[in-house]
């Protein structure tokens, strides 16, 4: 039986584990540093945390949930869904919580990965890091941050023990997290000051609370939910065509945020501040119907001056003004382009994954496999993020590919597969050629690494990604059989 070790119990890791288990590969273990399932849906508990992709699409295709309370579900409901599905597919019990992975070394003589963790050494034939692109909070190195006398925290590390009611609060950043936090804290804080470096394109959120009639319909006539899923999928794919090069397609949807600014913001000064410089889609497109109204409230203000320094009393901007606050909430995103950076991964000949990527930029064949790192399969690896759509759709392609590779290993007796360098190079060249047509090169966002290369996003239609990941093709790989008589190492006992 091929032993698979997955790291990360978010939608990616759990999706991979389910796909393996439901296809008969039952020697699967999931290591998770946290104390519960969920990944970003465990970590992000800020007020208003919800998904801005409709739940009918932001769910596994094989596990529809007729009981979503609304079209855009909240964090707790999404986390509960993931837990329930993991339990139903017999994966929840395979998760070992509170285990931090530090190193993974490939032993070519034995054809196995040795994975060092806070709980001892694990051995696996196939190693699947599923660490996410948005799991490591990023806080900018603004001078003086350590001198601030009040409380400060990152949006993904919400301090529920420090209520904001009656406080003067600075929110720094205007991405997907900030636009959910702002309207949810604004009514209770004394003063909300939003520090905006650049304005995002925002469209109204077509929210819908699902009634009992909806639930009954989705349950008794499941095709109705499938139709809603299909329509959203088509809408997202249509948007993806725009983001990846079609000016016509972009033009047919770009009027929505423009019109929303025109009619959704009464104050002309605020409207001017909220008008983006970058084309729609260069940064992630956002959906919110309560953000602009919250900013128009009497206790809210927007500061567009550059932040120069954090002082003990607050935030000093380039115009010399010190904005005095009690709390700073950093909504400044994640280190999305530092893939697998929390584990020291060494492949054939001790080759270090981070050193390799430092010279090339993060890249992998289909976002999944890297030459000289045999039997390593990345979930949500380089160039697999979606500009529009559900990441779970991409995860399902990756999971199917990994399962197909494990099928191959277990049925042929092959010890390991290593993607051919020419195959990976040709793929990367194709991805970068396609990238030249995308809007992502026209803006500055977490999609781009420090050299400006877009290492996060998939630059073609999402359907194309699913077509390419349908099955593992061994001709793209060097294959090896190794013979040794050393016993298999059992996983450490649960602590
Ligand atoms: P983000 O989109 O990366 O936004 C970070 C914000 O911080 C940006 O507005 C950025 O300004 C600002 N910033 C960074 N450094 C700054 C500095 N030195 N001074 C001032 N401002 C600074 O982060 P996020 O909002 O946490 O979202 C990250 C991703 O998580 C999203 O794009 C999305 O994929 C995911 N997410 C999804 C949902 C959902 O509903 N599905 C919800 C939350 C998050 P610039 O714009 O000028 O760079």
Short mmCIF file of C-alpha atoms and ligand atoms in Angstrom, two decimals:
data_model
loop_
_atom_site.label_atom_id
_atom_site.label_comp_id
_atom_site.label_asym_id
_atom_site.label_seq_id
_atom_site.Cartn_x
_atom_site.Cartn_y
_atom_site.Cartn_z
CA UNK A 1 0.00 0.00 0.00
CA UNK A 2 1.43 3.40 -0.98
CA UNK A 3 1.82 5.54 2.12
CA UNK A 4 0.76 9.15 1.63
CA UNK A 5 1.55 11.95 4.04
CA UNK A 6 -0.43 15.15 3.61
CA UNK A 7 0.45 18.34 5.48
CA UNK A 8 -2.40 20.75 6.13
CA UNK A 9 -6.04 20.14 7.01
CA UNK A 10 -7.57 22.89 4.90
CA UNK A 11 -9.74 22.39 1.82
CA UNK A 12 -6.66 21.39 -0.23
CA UNK A 13 -5.20 18.77 2.10
CA UNK A 14 -8.58 17.31 3.02
CA UNK A 15 -9.64 17.26 -0.64
CA UNK A 16 -6.50 15.29 -1.55
CA UNK A 17 -6.99 12.86 1.35
CA UNK A 18 -10.65 12.25 0.49
CA UNK A 19 -9.88 11.61 -3.18
CA UNK A 20 -7.26 9.01 -2.18
CA UNK A 21 -9.34 7.29 0.47
CA UNK A 22 -12.51 7.08 -1.60
CA UNK A 23 -10.46 5.41 -4.34
CA UNK A 24 -9.02 2.74 -2.09
CA UNK A 25 -5.71 4.32 -1.04
CA UNK A 26 -6.28 4.12 2.66
CA UNK A 27 -2.74 4.59 4.02
CA UNK A 28 -3.19 8.33 4.27
CA UNK A 29 -2.18 10.52 7.19
CA UNK A 30 -2.80 14.25 7.47
CA UNK A 31 -0.56 16.34 9.72
CA UNK A 32 -1.96 19.67 10.90
CA UNK A 33 -0.23 22.22 13.13
CA UNK A 34 -3.52 23.67 14.39
CA UNK A 35 -5.99 22.09 16.77
CA UNK A 36 -8.87 21.76 14.30
CA UNK A 37 -9.66 21.27 10.65
CA UNK A 38 -10.20 24.25 8.34
CA UNK A 39 -6.96 25.89 7.18
CA UNK A 40 -7.78 29.53 6.42
CA UNK A 41 -11.33 28.84 7.61
CA UNK A 42 -9.94 27.89 11.03
CA UNK A 43 -7.49 30.78 11.22
CA UNK A 44 -9.60 33.68 9.95
CA UNK A 45 -12.23 34.38 12.59
CA UNK A 46 -12.37 38.16 12.20
CA UNK A 47 -15.76 39.88 12.45
CA UNK A 48 -17.63 39.30 9.19
CA UNK A 49 -15.30 36.53 7.93
CA UNK A 50 -17.18 34.94 5.06
CA UNK A 51 -16.54 33.65 1.58
CA UNK A 52 -17.20 35.97 -1.32
CA UNK A 53 -17.52 32.99 -3.66
CA UNK A 54 -21.01 31.40 -3.56
CA UNK A 55 -21.06 28.33 -1.32
CA UNK A 56 -22.70 26.16 -3.97
CA UNK A 57 -19.45 26.59 -5.92
CA UNK A 58 -17.13 26.91 -2.93
CA UNK A 59 -17.72 23.30 -1.89
CA UNK A 60 -16.64 19.88 -3.11
CA UNK A 61 -18.52 18.80 -6.24
CA UNK A 62 -19.18 15.37 -4.71
CA UNK A 63 -20.45 16.76 -1.42
CA UNK A 64 -23.17 19.34 -2.13
CA UNK A 65 -24.73 20.91 0.94
CA UNK A 66 -28.42 21.77 0.52
CA UNK A 67 -28.45 23.50 3.91
CA UNK A 68 -26.19 26.52 3.34
CA UNK A 69 -27.83 29.30 5.31
CA UNK A 70 -27.10 31.84 2.60
CA UNK A 71 -25.44 32.15 -0.77
CA UNK A 72 -22.22 33.51 0.76
CA UNK A 73 -21.62 31.50 3.92
CA UNK A 74 -19.68 32.62 6.93
CA UNK A 75 -16.43 31.20 8.32
CA UNK A 76 -17.94 28.96 11.02
CA UNK A 77 -20.41 27.38 8.61
CA UNK A 78 -17.70 26.70 6.01
CA UNK A 79 -15.41 25.17 8.62
CA UNK A 80 -18.29 23.00 9.91
CA UNK A 81 -19.02 21.86 6.34
CA UNK A 82 -15.40 20.81 5.84
CA UNK A 83 -15.38 18.91 9.14
CA UNK A 84 -18.62 17.11 8.29
CA UNK A 85 -17.40 16.08 4.83
CA UNK A 86 -14.06 14.89 6.27
CA UNK A 87 -15.94 12.80 8.82
CA UNK A 88 -18.30 11.36 6.23
CA UNK A 89 -15.40 10.26 4.03
CA UNK A 90 -13.41 8.77 6.91
CA UNK A 91 -10.63 11.32 6.72
CA UNK A 92 -11.17 13.26 9.94
CA UNK A 93 -9.76 10.44 12.07
CA UNK A 94 -6.64 10.38 9.91
CA UNK A 95 -5.71 13.93 10.91
CA UNK A 96 -3.05 14.37 13.58
CA UNK A 97 -3.53 17.79 15.11
CA UNK A 98 -0.87 19.88 16.80
CA UNK A 99 1.94 18.50 14.65
CA UNK A 100 4.33 21.01 13.08
CA UNK A 101 6.40 19.75 10.16
CA UNK A 102 9.91 21.17 9.94
CA UNK A 103 11.90 19.09 7.40
CA UNK A 104 11.28 16.65 4.60
CA UNK A 105 14.16 14.75 2.98
CA UNK A 106 13.91 12.33 0.11
CA UNK A 107 15.94 9.15 0.62
CA UNK A 108 16.70 8.02 -2.94
CA UNK A 109 18.11 4.64 -1.82
CA UNK A 110 14.83 3.68 -0.23
CA UNK A 111 12.55 5.85 -2.37
CA UNK A 112 10.85 7.39 0.65
CA UNK A 113 10.32 10.79 2.24
CA UNK A 114 11.54 11.23 5.80
CA UNK A 115 9.48 13.94 7.38
CA UNK A 116 10.60 15.47 10.66
CA UNK A 117 7.94 16.98 12.88
CA UNK A 118 7.33 18.24 16.40
CA UNK A 119 5.90 14.75 17.01
CA UNK A 120 8.79 12.67 15.66
CA UNK A 121 9.79 11.32 12.24
CA UNK A 122 7.18 10.14 9.75
CA UNK A 123 7.99 8.13 6.66
CA UNK A 124 5.98 8.22 3.45
CA UNK A 125 6.17 7.12 -0.16
CA UNK A 126 4.31 10.20 -1.35
CA UNK A 127 4.56 13.61 0.30
CA UNK A 128 1.80 16.18 -0.24
CA UNK A 129 2.32 19.63 1.30
CA UNK A 130 -1.06 21.42 1.23
CA UNK A 131 -0.02 24.58 3.03
CA UNK A 132 -2.13 27.08 1.11
CA UNK A 133 -1.03 30.32 -0.48
CA UNK A 134 -2.75 32.52 2.10
CA UNK A 135 -1.78 30.92 5.39
CA UNK A 136 1.19 33.00 6.55
CA UNK A 137 0.18 36.52 7.65
CA UNK A 138 2.26 39.40 6.29
CA UNK A 139 2.74 42.57 8.31
CA UNK A 140 4.76 45.30 6.58
CA UNK A 141 7.95 46.47 8.24
CA UNK A 142 6.74 49.98 9.04
CA UNK A 143 9.15 51.75 11.41
CA UNK A 144 8.01 52.10 15.01
CA UNK A 145 5.41 49.30 14.99
CA UNK A 146 6.93 47.81 18.14
CA UNK A 147 6.63 51.13 20.00
CA UNK A 148 2.84 51.32 19.66
CA UNK A 149 1.28 51.50 23.13
CA UNK A 150 -2.13 50.10 22.19
CA UNK A 151 -3.11 46.65 20.94
CA UNK A 152 -2.31 45.52 17.42
CA UNK A 153 -2.96 42.33 15.52
CA UNK A 154 -3.27 40.85 12.05
CA UNK A 155 -6.68 40.13 10.53
CA UNK A 156 -5.89 36.39 10.44
CA UNK A 157 -4.94 36.38 14.15
CA UNK A 158 -8.02 38.07 15.56
CA UNK A 159 -7.88 38.93 19.25
CA UNK A 160 -11.34 38.02 20.52
CA UNK A 161 -10.17 38.84 24.03
CA UNK A 162 -9.77 42.52 23.15
CA UNK A 163 -13.20 43.96 22.25
CA UNK A 164 -13.18 46.96 19.92
CA UNK A 165 -16.40 48.57 21.17
CA UNK A 166 -15.81 52.20 22.07
CA UNK A 167 -12.21 52.16 20.82
CA UNK A 168 -10.43 54.26 18.20
CA UNK A 169 -9.37 51.71 15.60
CA UNK A 170 -6.99 51.92 12.66
CA UNK A 171 -7.53 49.43 9.86
CA UNK A 172 -4.56 49.20 7.52
CA UNK A 173 -5.24 47.70 4.09
CA UNK A 174 -8.20 47.50 1.74
CA UNK A 175 -8.20 43.91 0.45
CA UNK A 176 -10.82 41.17 0.79
CA UNK A 177 -10.27 40.87 4.57
CA UNK A 178 -10.49 44.61 5.32
CA UNK A 179 -13.69 45.14 3.34
CA UNK A 180 -15.38 42.45 5.44
CA UNK A 181 -13.97 43.71 8.75
CA UNK A 182 -14.70 47.42 8.28
CA UNK A 183 -18.53 47.23 8.06
CA UNK A 184 -18.66 44.71 10.90
CA UNK A 185 -16.71 46.78 13.42
CA UNK A 186 -17.68 50.30 12.33
CA UNK A 187 -21.04 50.44 14.18
CA UNK A 188 -19.49 49.65 17.57
CA UNK A 189 -16.15 51.45 17.53
CA UNK A 190 -15.77 55.05 18.63
CA UNK A 191 -13.76 55.99 15.54
CA UNK A 192 -12.63 53.95 12.55
CA UNK A 193 -9.72 55.20 10.45
CA UNK A 194 -9.05 53.24 7.29
CA UNK A 195 -5.58 53.56 5.78
CA UNK A 196 -5.79 52.92 2.07
CA UNK A 197 -2.74 52.59 -0.16
CA UNK A 198 -4.75 51.74 -3.24
CA UNK A 199 -8.47 51.42 -3.93
CA UNK A 200 -9.88 48.06 -5.02
CA UNK A 201 -12.66 47.48 -7.56
CA UNK A 202 -15.75 46.49 -5.58
CA UNK A 203 -19.06 45.17 -6.87
CA UNK A 204 -22.20 44.73 -4.79
CA UNK A 205 -22.50 41.27 -3.26
CA UNK A 206 -25.55 39.41 -4.61
CA UNK A 207 -26.28 37.89 -1.21
CA UNK A 208 -29.36 35.78 -0.68
CA UNK A 209 -30.51 34.22 2.58
CA UNK A 210 -31.74 30.74 1.69
CA UNK A 211 -35.22 30.16 3.03
CA UNK A 212 -36.68 26.88 4.22
CA UNK A 213 -38.24 26.55 0.77
CA UNK A 214 -34.75 26.81 -0.78
CA UNK A 215 -33.40 24.13 1.53
CA UNK A 216 -36.30 21.81 0.75
CA UNK A 217 -35.86 22.40 -2.97
CA UNK A 218 -32.06 21.83 -2.89
CA UNK A 219 -32.60 18.66 -0.86
CA UNK A 220 -35.51 17.13 -2.78
CA UNK A 221 -34.53 18.31 -6.26
CA UNK A 222 -30.71 18.43 -6.11
CA UNK A 223 -30.50 19.43 -9.75
CA UNK A 224 -31.72 22.91 -8.75
CA UNK A 225 -28.59 23.44 -6.67
CA UNK A 226 -26.48 21.97 -9.45
CA UNK A 227 -27.98 24.51 -11.84
CA UNK A 228 -27.05 27.37 -9.50
CA UNK A 229 -23.56 25.92 -9.20
CA UNK A 230 -23.23 25.64 -12.98
CA UNK A 231 -24.39 29.21 -13.55
CA UNK A 232 -21.86 30.55 -11.04
CA UNK A 233 -19.16 28.39 -12.58
CA UNK A 234 -19.96 29.81 -16.02
CA UNK A 235 -19.91 33.36 -14.65
CA UNK A 236 -16.49 32.77 -13.04
CA UNK A 237 -15.10 31.13 -16.16
CA UNK A 238 -16.39 34.08 -18.20
CA UNK A 239 -14.56 36.45 -15.84
CA UNK A 240 -11.42 34.32 -16.06
CA UNK A 241 -11.48 34.71 -19.85
CA UNK A 242 -11.50 38.48 -19.27
CA UNK A 243 -8.70 38.44 -16.69
CA UNK A 244 -6.53 36.30 -18.93
CA UNK A 245 -6.75 38.43 -22.04
CA UNK A 246 -10.16 39.10 -23.56
CA UNK A 247 -10.75 42.86 -23.50
CA UNK A 248 -14.28 42.37 -24.79
CA UNK A 249 -15.18 40.09 -21.88
CA UNK A 250 -13.62 42.49 -19.38
CA UNK A 251 -15.59 45.39 -20.85
CA UNK A 252 -18.87 43.52 -20.39
CA UNK A 253 -18.35 43.26 -16.60
CA UNK A 254 -16.07 46.22 -15.77
CA UNK A 255 -19.01 48.63 -15.70
CA UNK A 256 -20.44 46.95 -12.57
CA UNK A 257 -17.95 48.32 -9.99
CA UNK A 258 -17.86 51.64 -11.85
CA UNK A 259 -21.61 52.04 -11.71
CA UNK A 260 -21.62 50.88 -8.10
CA UNK A 261 -19.17 53.65 -7.16
CA UNK A 262 -21.28 56.19 -9.06
CA UNK A 263 -24.56 55.26 -7.37
CA UNK A 264 -23.39 53.47 -4.22
CA UNK A 265 -21.29 56.34 -2.80
CA UNK A 266 -23.03 59.65 -2.10
CA UNK A 267 -20.01 61.65 -0.93
CA UNK A 268 -18.01 62.80 -4.01
CA UNK A 269 -14.76 63.03 -2.01
CA UNK A 270 -15.11 59.44 -0.83
CA UNK A 271 -16.06 58.40 -4.36
CA UNK A 272 -12.86 59.95 -5.66
CA UNK A 273 -10.85 58.16 -2.95
CA UNK A 274 -12.53 54.85 -3.82
CA UNK A 275 -11.73 55.13 -7.53
CA UNK A 276 -8.96 52.63 -8.38
CA UNK A 277 -5.89 53.48 -10.47
CA UNK A 278 -5.36 49.94 -11.67
CA UNK A 279 -7.56 48.13 -14.22
CA UNK A 280 -10.29 45.81 -12.87
CA UNK A 281 -8.91 42.40 -11.94
CA UNK A 282 -5.26 43.49 -11.63
CA UNK A 283 -5.89 42.96 -7.93
CA UNK A 284 -8.50 40.48 -6.77
CA UNK A 285 -12.00 41.75 -7.61
CA UNK A 286 -14.06 42.23 -4.44
CA UNK A 287 -17.74 41.94 -3.51
CA UNK A 288 -19.37 43.88 -0.67
CA UNK A 289 -22.61 45.79 -0.30
CA UNK A 290 -21.90 47.16 3.19
CA UNK A 291 -18.36 48.55 2.82
CA UNK A 292 -19.06 51.93 1.16
CA UNK A 293 -22.02 52.66 3.51
CA UNK A 294 -19.77 51.91 6.52
CA UNK A 295 -17.15 54.35 5.24
CA UNK A 296 -19.83 57.03 4.87
CA UNK A 297 -20.76 56.76 8.55
CA UNK A 298 -19.91 59.76 10.79
CA UNK A 299 -17.40 57.80 12.86
CA UNK A 300 -15.39 56.58 9.84
CA UNK A 301 -12.71 58.25 7.75
CA UNK A 302 -10.36 57.22 5.00
CA UNK A 303 -6.71 58.26 4.94
CA UNK A 304 -4.89 57.94 1.63
CA UNK A 305 -1.62 59.59 2.72
CA UNK A 306 1.28 57.12 2.85
CA UNK A 307 1.99 55.67 6.28
CA UNK A 308 5.44 56.81 7.37
CA UNK A 309 5.70 55.53 10.91
CA UNK A 310 3.86 53.95 13.80
CA UNK A 311 4.30 56.01 16.94
CA UNK A 312 3.42 55.05 20.51
CA UNK A 313 0.12 56.94 20.04
CA UNK A 314 -0.91 55.87 16.57
CA UNK A 315 -0.15 56.11 12.86
CA UNK A 316 1.89 58.97 11.39
CA UNK A 317 1.33 59.68 7.72
CA UNK A 318 3.57 61.45 5.20
CA UNK A 319 1.74 64.77 5.76
CA UNK A 320 3.01 64.73 9.36
CA UNK A 321 -0.39 64.00 10.96
CA UNK A 322 -0.41 61.48 13.81
CA UNK A 323 -3.73 59.62 13.78
CA UNK A 324 -4.15 58.63 17.42
CA UNK A 325 -5.73 55.21 17.91
CA UNK A 326 -6.16 52.54 20.58
CA UNK A 327 -5.93 49.54 18.26
CA UNK A 328 -4.26 48.80 14.92
CA UNK A 329 -5.67 45.98 12.80
CA UNK A 330 -3.25 44.92 10.09
CA UNK A 331 -5.28 43.77 7.08
CA UNK A 332 -2.13 43.53 5.05
CA UNK A 333 -2.45 40.09 3.54
CA UNK A 334 -0.22 37.07 3.37
CA UNK A 335 3.16 35.95 2.07
CA UNK A 336 1.44 34.27 -0.84
CA UNK A 337 4.48 33.88 -3.08
CA UNK A 338 6.59 32.05 -0.46
CA UNK A 339 5.44 28.55 -1.29
CA UNK A 340 6.14 25.73 1.19
CA UNK A 341 8.48 28.14 3.01
CA UNK A 342 7.82 26.73 6.47
CA UNK A 343 9.27 23.30 5.67
CA UNK A 344 12.87 22.59 4.65
CA UNK A 345 12.27 20.31 1.67
CA UNK A 346 15.28 18.52 0.19
CA UNK A 347 15.03 16.28 -2.84
CA UNK A 348 17.51 14.23 -4.87
CA UNK A 349 21.14 14.93 -3.94
CA UNK A 350 19.95 17.10 -1.03
CA UNK A 351 18.64 19.77 -3.44
CA UNK A 352 16.85 22.45 -1.44
CA UNK A 353 13.44 23.52 -2.74
CA UNK A 354 13.66 27.11 -1.51
CA UNK A 355 17.17 27.57 -2.92
CA UNK A 356 16.00 26.22 -6.26
CA UNK A 357 13.01 28.54 -6.35
CA UNK A 358 15.14 31.49 -5.21
CA UNK A 359 16.92 31.30 -8.56
CA UNK A 360 13.91 30.54 -10.79
CA UNK A 361 10.85 31.91 -8.98
CA UNK A 362 8.37 29.38 -7.58
CA UNK A 363 7.30 27.03 -10.38
CA UNK A 364 6.11 23.47 -10.76
CA UNK A 365 4.70 21.28 -13.51
CA UNK A 366 0.93 21.84 -13.37
CA UNK A 367 1.69 23.56 -10.06
CA UNK A 368 2.14 20.04 -8.69
CA UNK A 369 5.58 18.54 -9.28
CA UNK A 370 9.15 19.85 -9.29
CA UNK A 371 12.14 18.17 -11.00
CA UNK A 372 14.47 16.42 -8.55
CA UNK A 373 11.76 16.23 -5.89
CA UNK A 374 10.34 12.77 -6.60
CA UNK A 375 6.94 11.75 -5.29
CA UNK A 376 6.41 15.30 -4.02
CA UNK A 377 3.00 16.66 -5.03
CA UNK A 378 1.96 20.17 -4.06
CA UNK A 379 -1.64 21.09 -3.43
CA UNK A 380 -2.34 24.76 -4.35
CA UNK A 381 1.20 25.09 -5.67
CA UNK A 382 2.64 27.81 -7.93
CA UNK A 383 0.35 29.21 -10.64
CA UNK A 384 -2.79 27.40 -9.51
CA UNK A 385 -4.68 30.22 -7.84
CA UNK A 386 -7.81 31.53 -9.53
CA UNK A 387 -8.35 35.20 -10.40
CA UNK A 388 -12.09 34.48 -10.41
CA UNK A 389 -13.70 31.28 -9.26
CA UNK A 390 -13.53 28.66 -6.56
CA UNK A 391 -10.14 27.37 -5.48
CA UNK A 392 -11.83 24.09 -4.58
CA UNK A 393 -12.41 23.49 -8.28
CA UNK A 394 -8.63 23.64 -8.78
CA UNK A 395 -8.02 21.46 -5.70
CA UNK A 396 -10.22 18.77 -7.20
CA UNK A 397 -8.06 18.71 -10.33
CA UNK A 398 -4.89 18.44 -8.23
CA UNK A 399 -6.39 15.73 -6.02
CA UNK A 400 -7.43 13.69 -9.07
CA UNK A 401 -3.92 13.97 -10.52
CA UNK A 402 -2.26 12.89 -7.26
CA UNK A 403 -4.66 9.97 -6.92
CA UNK A 404 -3.90 8.95 -10.49
CA UNK A 405 -0.15 9.10 -9.72
CA UNK A 406 -0.67 6.97 -6.60
CA UNK A 407 -2.71 4.53 -8.72
CA UNK A 408 0.28 4.31 -11.04
CA UNK A 409 2.83 3.80 -8.24
CA UNK A 410 0.77 1.16 -6.50
CA UNK A 411 -0.19 -0.83 -9.59
CA UNK A 412 3.19 -0.81 -11.40
CA UNK A 413 5.50 -1.32 -8.43
CA UNK A 414 7.35 1.89 -9.39
CA UNK A 415 9.12 3.33 -6.35
CA UNK A 416 9.16 6.94 -7.44
CA UNK A 417 8.40 9.34 -10.24
CA UNK A 418 10.35 12.52 -10.94
CA UNK A 419 8.99 15.05 -13.42
CA UNK A 420 11.28 15.47 -16.45
CA UNK A 421 13.13 18.81 -16.52
CA UNK A 422 12.24 19.44 -20.18
CA UNK A 423 8.55 18.82 -19.45
CA UNK A 424 8.54 21.22 -16.51
CA UNK A 425 10.51 23.84 -18.47
CA UNK A 426 8.16 23.70 -21.45
CA UNK A 427 5.18 23.99 -19.11
CA UNK A 428 6.65 26.97 -17.28
CA UNK A 429 7.45 28.71 -20.58
CA UNK A 430 3.86 28.17 -21.70
CA UNK A 431 2.49 29.55 -18.42
CA UNK A 432 4.68 32.64 -18.63
CA UNK A 433 3.73 33.20 -22.30
CA UNK A 434 0.06 33.01 -21.40
CA UNK A 435 0.71 35.32 -18.44
CA UNK A 436 1.75 38.12 -20.81
CA UNK A 437 -1.90 38.47 -21.87
CA UNK A 438 -3.29 38.72 -18.35
CA UNK A 439 -4.33 41.82 -16.45
CA UNK A 440 -2.23 40.69 -13.47
CA UNK A 441 0.92 42.17 -15.01
CA UNK A 442 -0.79 45.59 -15.04
CA UNK A 443 -1.05 45.92 -11.29
CA UNK A 444 0.79 45.39 -8.04
CA UNK A 445 -0.70 42.63 -5.93
CA UNK A 446 0.03 39.51 -3.90
CA UNK A 447 -0.10 37.62 -7.19
CA UNK A 448 3.43 38.81 -8.02
CA UNK A 449 6.71 37.87 -6.34
CA UNK A 450 9.48 40.31 -5.50
CA UNK A 451 10.78 40.09 -9.08
CA UNK A 452 7.36 40.91 -10.51
CA UNK A 453 6.71 37.39 -11.78
CA UNK A 454 3.14 36.16 -11.26
CA UNK A 455 3.76 32.92 -9.39
CA UNK A 456 0.34 32.48 -7.84
CA UNK A 457 -2.25 32.52 -10.62
CA UNK A 458 -3.26 30.15 -13.39
CA UNK A 459 -3.30 32.20 -16.61
CA UNK A 460 -5.71 30.13 -18.70
CA UNK A 461 -9.28 28.94 -18.41
CA UNK A 462 -9.95 26.90 -15.30
CA UNK A 463 -11.48 24.14 -17.41
CA UNK A 464 -8.12 23.83 -19.17
CA UNK A 465 -6.43 23.20 -15.82
CA UNK A 466 -8.91 20.48 -15.03
CA UNK A 467 -8.36 18.90 -18.46
CA UNK A 468 -4.61 18.77 -17.90
CA UNK A 469 -4.83 17.33 -14.41
CA UNK A 470 -7.39 14.64 -15.19
CA UNK A 471 -4.80 11.85 -15.26
CA UNK A 472 -1.16 11.34 -14.44
CA UNK A 473 0.89 10.64 -17.59
CA UNK A 474 4.04 8.62 -16.68
CA UNK A 475 5.74 9.69 -19.93
CA UNK A 476 6.18 13.15 -18.37
CA UNK A 477 8.27 11.55 -15.61
CA UNK A 478 11.47 9.62 -14.97
CA UNK A 479 10.43 6.48 -13.14
CA UNK A 480 12.55 4.41 -10.77
CA UNK A 481 12.32 1.12 -8.93
CA UNK A 482 14.58 0.74 -5.91
CA UNK A 483 15.30 -2.43 -3.99
CA UNK A 484 16.19 -2.42 -0.34
CA UNK A 485 15.48 -4.62 2.62
CA UNK A 486 15.05 -2.03 5.33
CA UNK A 487 11.73 -2.21 7.18
CA UNK A 488 9.13 0.49 6.82
CA UNK A 489 9.14 3.00 9.64
CA UNK A 490 5.86 3.11 11.53
CA UNK A 491 4.42 6.55 12.29
CA UNK A 492 5.23 7.79 15.80
CA UNK A 493 2.56 6.97 18.37
CA UNK A 494 0.02 9.74 18.92
CA UNK A 495 1.14 12.02 21.72
P1 LIG B 1 -4.56 41.58 0.45
O1 LIG B 1 -5.60 41.40 -0.57
O2 LIG B 1 -3.17 41.19 0.13
O3 LIG B 1 -4.62 43.08 0.89
C1 LIG B 1 -3.61 43.64 1.68
C2 LIG B 1 -3.88 45.13 1.82
O4 LIG B 1 -2.88 45.69 2.64
C3 LIG B 1 -3.84 45.87 0.50
O5 LIG B 1 -4.85 46.82 0.45
C4 LIG B 1 -2.47 46.52 0.54
O6 LIG B 1 -2.37 47.70 -0.22
C5 LIG B 1 -2.36 46.83 2.01
N1 LIG B 1 -0.97 47.03 2.42
C6 LIG B 1 0.04 46.14 2.39
N2 LIG B 1 1.16 46.71 2.85
C7 LIG B 1 0.84 48.01 3.16
C8 LIG B 1 1.57 49.11 3.66
N3 LIG B 1 2.89 49.02 3.92
N4 LIG B 1 0.92 50.27 3.85
C9 LIG B 1 -0.40 50.37 3.58
N5 LIG B 1 -1.15 49.36 3.10
C10 LIG B 1 -0.52 48.20 2.90
O7 LIG B 1 -4.92 40.81 1.82
P2 LIG B 1 -6.33 40.28 2.34
O8 LIG B 1 -7.33 41.34 2.33
O9 LIG B 1 -6.07 39.59 3.62
O10 LIG B 1 -6.75 39.22 1.25
C11 LIG B 1 -5.82 38.26 0.78
C12 LIG B 1 -6.53 37.23 -0.02
O11 LIG B 1 -7.21 36.36 0.87
C13 LIG B 1 -7.64 37.76 -0.91
O12 LIG B 1 -7.20 38.32 -2.10
C14 LIG B 1 -8.46 36.53 -1.11
O13 LIG B 1 -7.93 35.69 -2.09
C15 LIG B 1 -8.35 35.87 0.25
N6 LIG B 1 -9.54 36.24 1.02
C16 LIG B 1 -10.71 35.76 0.55
C17 LIG B 1 -11.87 36.08 1.17
C18 LIG B 1 -13.13 35.55 0.60
O14 LIG B 1 -14.18 36.06 0.89
N7 LIG B 1 -13.09 34.52 -0.25
C19 LIG B 1 -11.86 36.90 2.28
C20 LIG B 1 -10.65 37.37 2.77
C21 LIG B 1 -9.48 37.03 2.11
P3 LIG B 1 -2.20 47.65 -1.83
O15 LIG B 1 -3.55 47.24 -2.33
O16 LIG B 1 -1.83 49.00 -2.23
O17 LIG B 1 -1.15 46.62 -2.10
#
